[in-house]
Short mmCIF file of C-alpha atoms and ligand atoms in Angstrom, two decimals:
data_model
loop_
_atom_site.label_atom_id
_atom_site.label_comp_id
_atom_site.label_asym_id
_atom_site.label_seq_id
_atom_site.Cartn_x
_atom_site.Cartn_y
_atom_site.Cartn_z
CA MET A 1 -10.66 17.37 4.05
CA GLN A 2 -10.54 13.49 5.10
CA VAL A 3 -13.04 10.99 4.35
CA ASN A 4 -11.94 7.71 3.92
CA ASP A 5 -14.51 5.42 5.44
CA GLY A 6 -12.15 2.44 5.26
CA TYR A 7 -11.52 3.05 1.68
CA ALA A 8 -8.63 3.10 -0.12
CA ILE A 9 -10.23 4.39 -3.72
CA ILE A 10 -13.06 5.57 -3.83
CA VAL A 11 -14.13 6.84 -7.90
CA GLU A 12 -16.61 9.32 -7.80
CA LYS A 13 -19.46 10.10 -10.36
CA VAL A 14 -16.30 10.62 -12.21
CA TRP A 15 -16.08 11.71 -15.96
CA LYS A 16 -13.30 11.09 -18.59
CA VAL A 17 -14.03 12.84 -22.03
CA TYR A 18 -10.88 13.10 -23.88
CA LYS A 19 -11.76 15.63 -26.82
CA ILE A 20 -9.73 14.68 -30.50
CA GLY A 21 -9.89 18.15 -32.04
CA LYS A 22 -13.81 18.68 -32.35
CA ASN A 23 -14.21 15.33 -31.34
CA GLU A 24 -15.66 14.02 -27.97
CA TYR A 25 -14.75 10.54 -26.85
CA PRO A 26 -16.12 9.50 -23.54
CA ALA A 27 -14.16 7.26 -21.37
CA LEU A 28 -15.96 7.43 -18.67
CA ARG A 29 -19.49 7.67 -18.03
CA GLY A 30 -19.82 9.41 -14.64
CA LEU A 31 -17.91 6.31 -13.13
CA THR A 32 -18.78 5.69 -9.29
CA LEU A 33 -16.40 2.72 -7.57
CA ASN A 34 -14.62 2.44 -4.24
CA VAL A 35 -11.61 -0.02 -3.29
CA ARG A 36 -11.81 -1.26 -0.05
CA GLU A 37 -8.47 -0.39 2.15
CA GLY A 38 -6.68 -4.11 1.83
CA GLU A 39 -8.54 -5.03 -0.75
CA MET A 40 -7.76 -6.74 -3.54
CA LEU A 41 -10.00 -6.44 -6.86
CA SER A 42 -10.03 -7.31 -10.53
CA VAL A 43 -11.81 -4.86 -13.24
CA MET A 44 -12.87 -6.35 -16.16
CA GLY A 45 -14.76 -5.69 -19.08
CA PRO A 46 -14.11 -5.84 -23.48
CA SER A 47 -11.63 -3.35 -24.68
CA GLY A 48 -12.38 -0.51 -24.82
CA SER A 49 -14.54 -0.41 -21.70
CA GLY A 50 -12.37 2.54 -19.89
CA LYS A 51 -10.69 0.19 -17.55
CA SER A 52 -6.78 1.45 -18.84
CA THR A 53 -7.89 4.87 -18.19
CA PHE A 54 -10.27 4.28 -14.40
CA LEU A 55 -6.67 2.84 -13.26
CA HIS A 56 -4.74 6.34 -15.19
CA ILE A 57 -6.77 8.15 -12.83
CA ALA A 58 -7.83 6.13 -9.41
CA GLY A 59 -3.45 6.40 -9.41
CA THR A 60 -3.73 10.18 -9.47
CA LEU A 61 -1.60 9.42 -13.74
CA ASP A 62 -4.64 11.92 -15.03
CA ARG A 63 -7.43 13.89 -13.93
CA PRO A 64 -10.85 13.27 -14.67
CA THR A 65 -13.68 15.38 -16.26
CA SER A 66 -15.77 15.50 -14.03
CA GLY A 67 -16.53 13.64 -11.14
CA ARG A 68 -13.78 13.20 -7.79
CA VAL A 69 -11.42 10.95 -6.36
CA ILE A 70 -10.36 10.52 -3.10
CA LEU A 71 -7.00 8.85 -2.44
CA ASN A 72 -6.49 7.06 1.71
CA GLY A 73 -8.97 10.22 2.37
CA ILE A 74 -7.19 12.73 0.48
CA ASP A 75 -9.90 14.69 -2.43
CA THR A 76 -7.61 15.04 -4.68
CA SER A 77 -9.63 16.93 -7.06
CA GLY A 78 -7.42 20.42 -5.73
CA LEU A 79 -3.84 19.16 -4.95
CA SER A 80 -1.83 20.94 -8.05
CA ASP A 81 -0.30 18.88 -10.25
CA SER A 82 3.42 18.52 -7.92
CA GLU A 83 1.06 17.44 -4.58
CA LEU A 84 0.07 15.17 -6.85
CA SER A 85 3.26 13.41 -7.34
CA GLU A 86 3.76 13.46 -4.41
CA ILE A 87 1.08 11.19 -2.64
CA ARG A 88 1.68 9.42 -5.81
CA ASN A 89 5.25 8.97 -5.26
CA LYS A 90 4.29 8.14 -1.84
CA LEU A 91 1.64 5.68 -2.00
CA ILE A 92 1.13 4.42 -5.40
CA GLY A 93 2.52 1.92 -6.63
CA PHE A 94 2.38 0.60 -10.70
CA VAL A 95 2.79 -1.82 -12.48
CA PHE A 96 1.94 -1.87 -16.95
CA GLN A 97 1.96 -5.06 -19.42
CA SER A 98 4.20 -3.68 -21.13
CA PHE A 99 6.86 -4.27 -18.13
CA ASN A 100 8.76 -0.61 -19.02
CA LEU A 101 11.63 -2.02 -18.15
CA ILE A 102 14.73 0.58 -18.37
CA SER A 103 17.17 -2.07 -20.67
CA ARG A 104 20.47 -0.99 -20.32
CA LEU A 105 19.92 -0.98 -16.21
CA THR A 106 20.36 -4.08 -14.21
CA ALA A 107 16.85 -5.47 -12.28
CA LEU A 108 18.16 -4.02 -9.23
CA GLU A 109 18.80 -0.60 -11.11
CA ASN A 110 14.95 -0.88 -12.10
CA VAL A 111 13.58 -2.23 -9.69
CA ALA A 112 15.60 0.60 -7.51
CA LEU A 113 13.69 3.86 -9.95
CA PRO A 114 11.27 4.85 -7.64
CA LEU A 115 13.59 5.08 -4.87
CA ALA A 116 15.81 7.41 -6.52
CA VAL A 117 13.15 9.27 -7.93
CA ARG A 118 13.04 9.87 -4.43
CA GLY A 119 16.18 10.45 -3.30
CA VAL A 120 16.52 8.23 -1.30
CA PRO A 121 20.79 7.27 -0.62
CA LEU A 122 22.01 4.56 -2.84
CA GLN A 123 23.01 1.54 -0.34
CA GLU A 124 19.24 1.92 0.91
CA ARG A 125 18.05 1.61 -2.17
CA GLN A 126 20.35 -1.10 -2.92
CA ALA A 127 18.79 -3.15 0.19
CA ALA A 128 14.98 -2.10 -0.32
CA SER A 129 15.14 -3.38 -4.09
CA LEU A 130 16.47 -6.33 -2.69
CA GLU A 131 14.17 -7.07 -0.66
CA ALA A 132 11.31 -5.88 -3.14
CA LEU A 133 13.23 -8.78 -5.56
CA ARG A 134 13.54 -11.50 -2.50
CA LEU A 135 9.06 -10.70 -2.79
CA VAL A 136 8.49 -11.72 -6.47
CA GLY A 137 11.35 -15.05 -5.30
CA LEU A 138 14.41 -12.92 -7.93
CA GLU A 139 17.49 -11.60 -5.56
CA ASN A 140 19.15 -14.85 -7.68
CA LYS A 141 18.80 -12.28 -11.14
CA ALA A 142 19.52 -9.30 -9.63
CA LYS A 143 22.77 -8.32 -11.59
CA LYS A 144 20.54 -9.00 -15.21
CA LYS A 145 19.94 -7.42 -17.46
CA PRO A 146 16.15 -6.97 -18.38
CA THR A 147 17.31 -9.05 -22.18
CA GLU A 148 18.46 -11.46 -20.10
CA LEU A 149 15.50 -12.52 -18.09
CA SER A 150 12.55 -14.47 -19.00
CA GLY A 151 8.46 -12.57 -19.72
CA GLY A 152 7.41 -13.83 -16.89
CA GLU A 153 11.16 -12.81 -15.30
CA GLN A 154 10.93 -8.96 -16.64
CA GLN A 155 7.02 -9.01 -15.64
CA ARG A 156 8.09 -9.31 -11.97
CA VAL A 157 11.01 -7.19 -12.05
CA ALA A 158 8.11 -5.00 -12.54
CA ILE A 159 5.84 -5.84 -9.61
CA ALA A 160 8.99 -5.41 -7.53
CA ARG A 161 9.87 -1.90 -8.81
CA GLY A 162 5.47 -1.23 -7.71
CA LEU A 163 6.35 -2.33 -5.40
CA VAL A 164 9.29 -1.46 -2.97
CA GLY A 165 8.42 1.90 -2.12
CA LYS A 166 6.42 -0.21 0.12
CA PRO A 167 2.75 2.18 -1.70
CA LYS A 168 -0.31 1.34 0.20
CA ILE A 169 -2.05 0.88 -3.50
CA LEU A 170 -0.75 -1.36 -5.89
CA LEU A 171 -2.26 -0.56 -9.81
CA ALA A 172 -1.84 -3.78 -12.57
CA ASP A 173 -2.98 -3.15 -15.40
CA GLU A 174 -3.58 -6.56 -17.09
CA PRO A 175 -0.31 -7.98 -15.66
CA THR A 176 -0.03 -11.65 -17.01
CA GLY A 177 -0.78 -10.09 -20.94
CA ASN A 178 2.16 -10.97 -22.13
CA LEU A 179 2.66 -13.92 -20.25
CA ASP A 180 1.55 -17.57 -20.72
CA SER A 181 -0.93 -18.84 -18.33
CA LYS A 182 2.01 -20.69 -15.71
CA ASN A 183 3.40 -16.82 -15.44
CA SER A 184 0.47 -15.64 -15.12
CA GLN A 185 -0.20 -17.49 -11.24
CA VAL A 186 2.58 -17.45 -10.74
CA VAL A 187 2.11 -13.75 -11.36
CA VAL A 188 -1.25 -13.65 -9.64
CA GLU A 189 -0.16 -15.41 -6.54
CA ILE A 190 2.78 -12.30 -6.10
CA LEU A 191 0.16 -10.11 -5.70
CA ARG A 192 -2.20 -11.63 -3.99
CA ASN A 193 0.54 -12.44 -0.67
CA ILE A 194 2.01 -8.84 -1.22
CA ASN A 195 -2.03 -8.52 -0.67
CA GLU A 196 -2.58 -10.87 1.89
CA SER A 197 1.59 -9.75 3.69
CA PHE A 198 2.11 -5.58 3.80
CA GLY A 199 -2.28 -5.58 4.19
CA THR A 200 -2.07 -3.91 0.63
CA THR A 201 -4.63 -2.91 -1.66
CA VAL A 202 -3.89 -3.73 -5.07
CA VAL A 203 -6.10 -3.59 -8.44
CA VAL A 204 -5.49 -4.97 -10.89
CA VAL A 205 -6.61 -4.85 -14.67
CA THR A 206 -7.01 -8.30 -16.06
CA HIS A 207 -9.54 -9.84 -19.21
CA ASN A 208 -8.24 -13.57 -17.63
CA PRO A 209 -10.62 -15.11 -15.97
CA GLU A 210 -8.22 -16.72 -13.69
CA VAL A 211 -6.40 -13.74 -12.82
CA ALA A 212 -9.41 -12.58 -11.34
CA GLU A 213 -11.15 -15.35 -9.47
CA LYS A 214 -7.75 -15.01 -7.30
CA CYS A 215 -9.41 -11.78 -6.08
CA ASP A 216 -11.94 -10.30 -3.88
CA ARG A 217 -14.51 -9.26 -6.09
CA ILE A 218 -14.73 -8.56 -9.72
CA ILE A 219 -16.26 -5.21 -11.57
CA ARG A 220 -16.80 -5.42 -15.17
CA LEU A 221 -16.85 -2.48 -17.16
CA ARG A 222 -18.02 -1.46 -19.94
CA ASP A 223 -18.67 2.11 -21.74
CA GLY A 224 -17.10 3.90 -19.34
CA VAL A 225 -19.70 2.83 -16.27
CA VAL A 226 -19.77 -0.75 -13.71
CA GLU A 227 -21.46 -3.58 -15.22
CA SER A 228 -21.31 -5.75 -12.80
CA GLU A 229 -20.09 -6.46 -9.77
CA VAL A 230 -19.06 -10.13 -7.73
CA VAL A 231 -17.67 -10.78 -5.15
CA LEU A 232 -15.35 -14.11 -4.57
CA HIS A 233 -14.51 -13.29 -0.64
CA ALA A 234 -15.70 -10.17 1.85
N1 ATP B 1 -5.34 9.38 -24.32
C1 ATP B 1 -6.73 9.03 -25.73
N2 ATP B 1 -6.57 10.46 -26.23
C2 ATP B 1 -8.25 9.69 -27.23
N3 ATP B 1 -8.53 8.65 -26.77
C3 ATP B 1 -8.44 7.46 -25.66
C4 ATP B 1 -7.27 7.82 -25.10
N4 ATP B 1 -7.53 7.16 -24.50
C5 ATP B 1 -8.84 6.21 -24.22
N5 ATP B 1 -8.99 6.50 -24.77
C6 ATP B 1 -10.38 5.81 -24.90
O1 ATP B 1 -11.33 5.64 -24.10
C7 ATP B 1 -11.64 4.74 -24.60
C8 ATP B 1 -11.14 3.93 -23.26
O2 ATP B 1 -9.56 3.33 -23.06
P1 ATP B 1 -8.89 2.94 -22.72
O3 ATP B 1 -7.46 2.11 -22.60
O4 ATP B 1 -9.49 2.96 -20.74
O5 ATP B 1 -9.81 0.95 -22.35
P2 ATP B 1 -10.17 -0.75 -21.96
O6 ATP B 1 -10.30 -1.26 -20.85
O7 ATP B 1 -8.02 -0.38 -21.04
O8 ATP B 1 -9.37 -1.47 -23.46
P3 ATP B 1 -8.17 -2.55 -23.10
O9 ATP B 1 -8.59 -3.46 -22.93
O10 ATP B 1 -7.89 -2.22 -24.82
O11 ATP B 1 -7.15 -2.33 -23.33
C9 ATP B 1 -11.62 3.83 -25.56
O12 ATP B 1 -12.53 4.30 -26.08
C10 ATP B 1 -10.15 4.44 -25.57
O13 ATP B 1 -9.87 4.29 -27.70
MG1 MG B 2 -5.97 -0.83 -21.31
#
């Protein structure tokens, strides 16, 4: 079924209930949240309010307990795990706070990983990865290992890896969480630049107000639902 109406992400009445033994922890409680194609959205809210859970579910890394997620017009609820991972590979790039870089690989090789998963040939993979590193201003560090890079540079490598496959949607979970104020600004400017240059839909989970105010809209979650919304750029 195709229903998108200009939305890249539609999260509709989503519940996510984690079960541990006999206990149930509802992380999302009927969350409804839509993200427009080409929008840059920031998601804020206290620790435990469901921000990462939302990002995982919007990115099909996890399935809702109930409710549905529609990505680029594709209702993901009926899809098999392999169909989901295909959509994820094609459509979505992820950037995590902890960078998740592989220490024995160079920056270039780390960036190339999503393309390797897709079976892109080596030369093409290297060219695309170098281009992604150029977008984050690190083409001259392509051969460095993560330990030879600063925290800010490692985060930029992680962003390059998130965007190397030219995703329509980039999901970032506290991408500046481990960075100082100056590097945080650099990172948010890179994300904004990607958003504006390629029309990539960007969702940034952040605790940093300076990052949030660079976005088009700020959503605050509390207890697994939207508490408030501020539109900064229509
Ligand atoms: N795998 C899991 N198993 C059980 N409970 C979980 C799991 N993941 C998250 N939770 C719970 O769900 C709630 C929401 O967690 P989530 O990670 O989405 O919060 P968050 O808003 O990202 O917080 P933070 O700002 O600390 O990263 C929390 O109460 C958390 O303890
Ligand atoms: Mg989180």
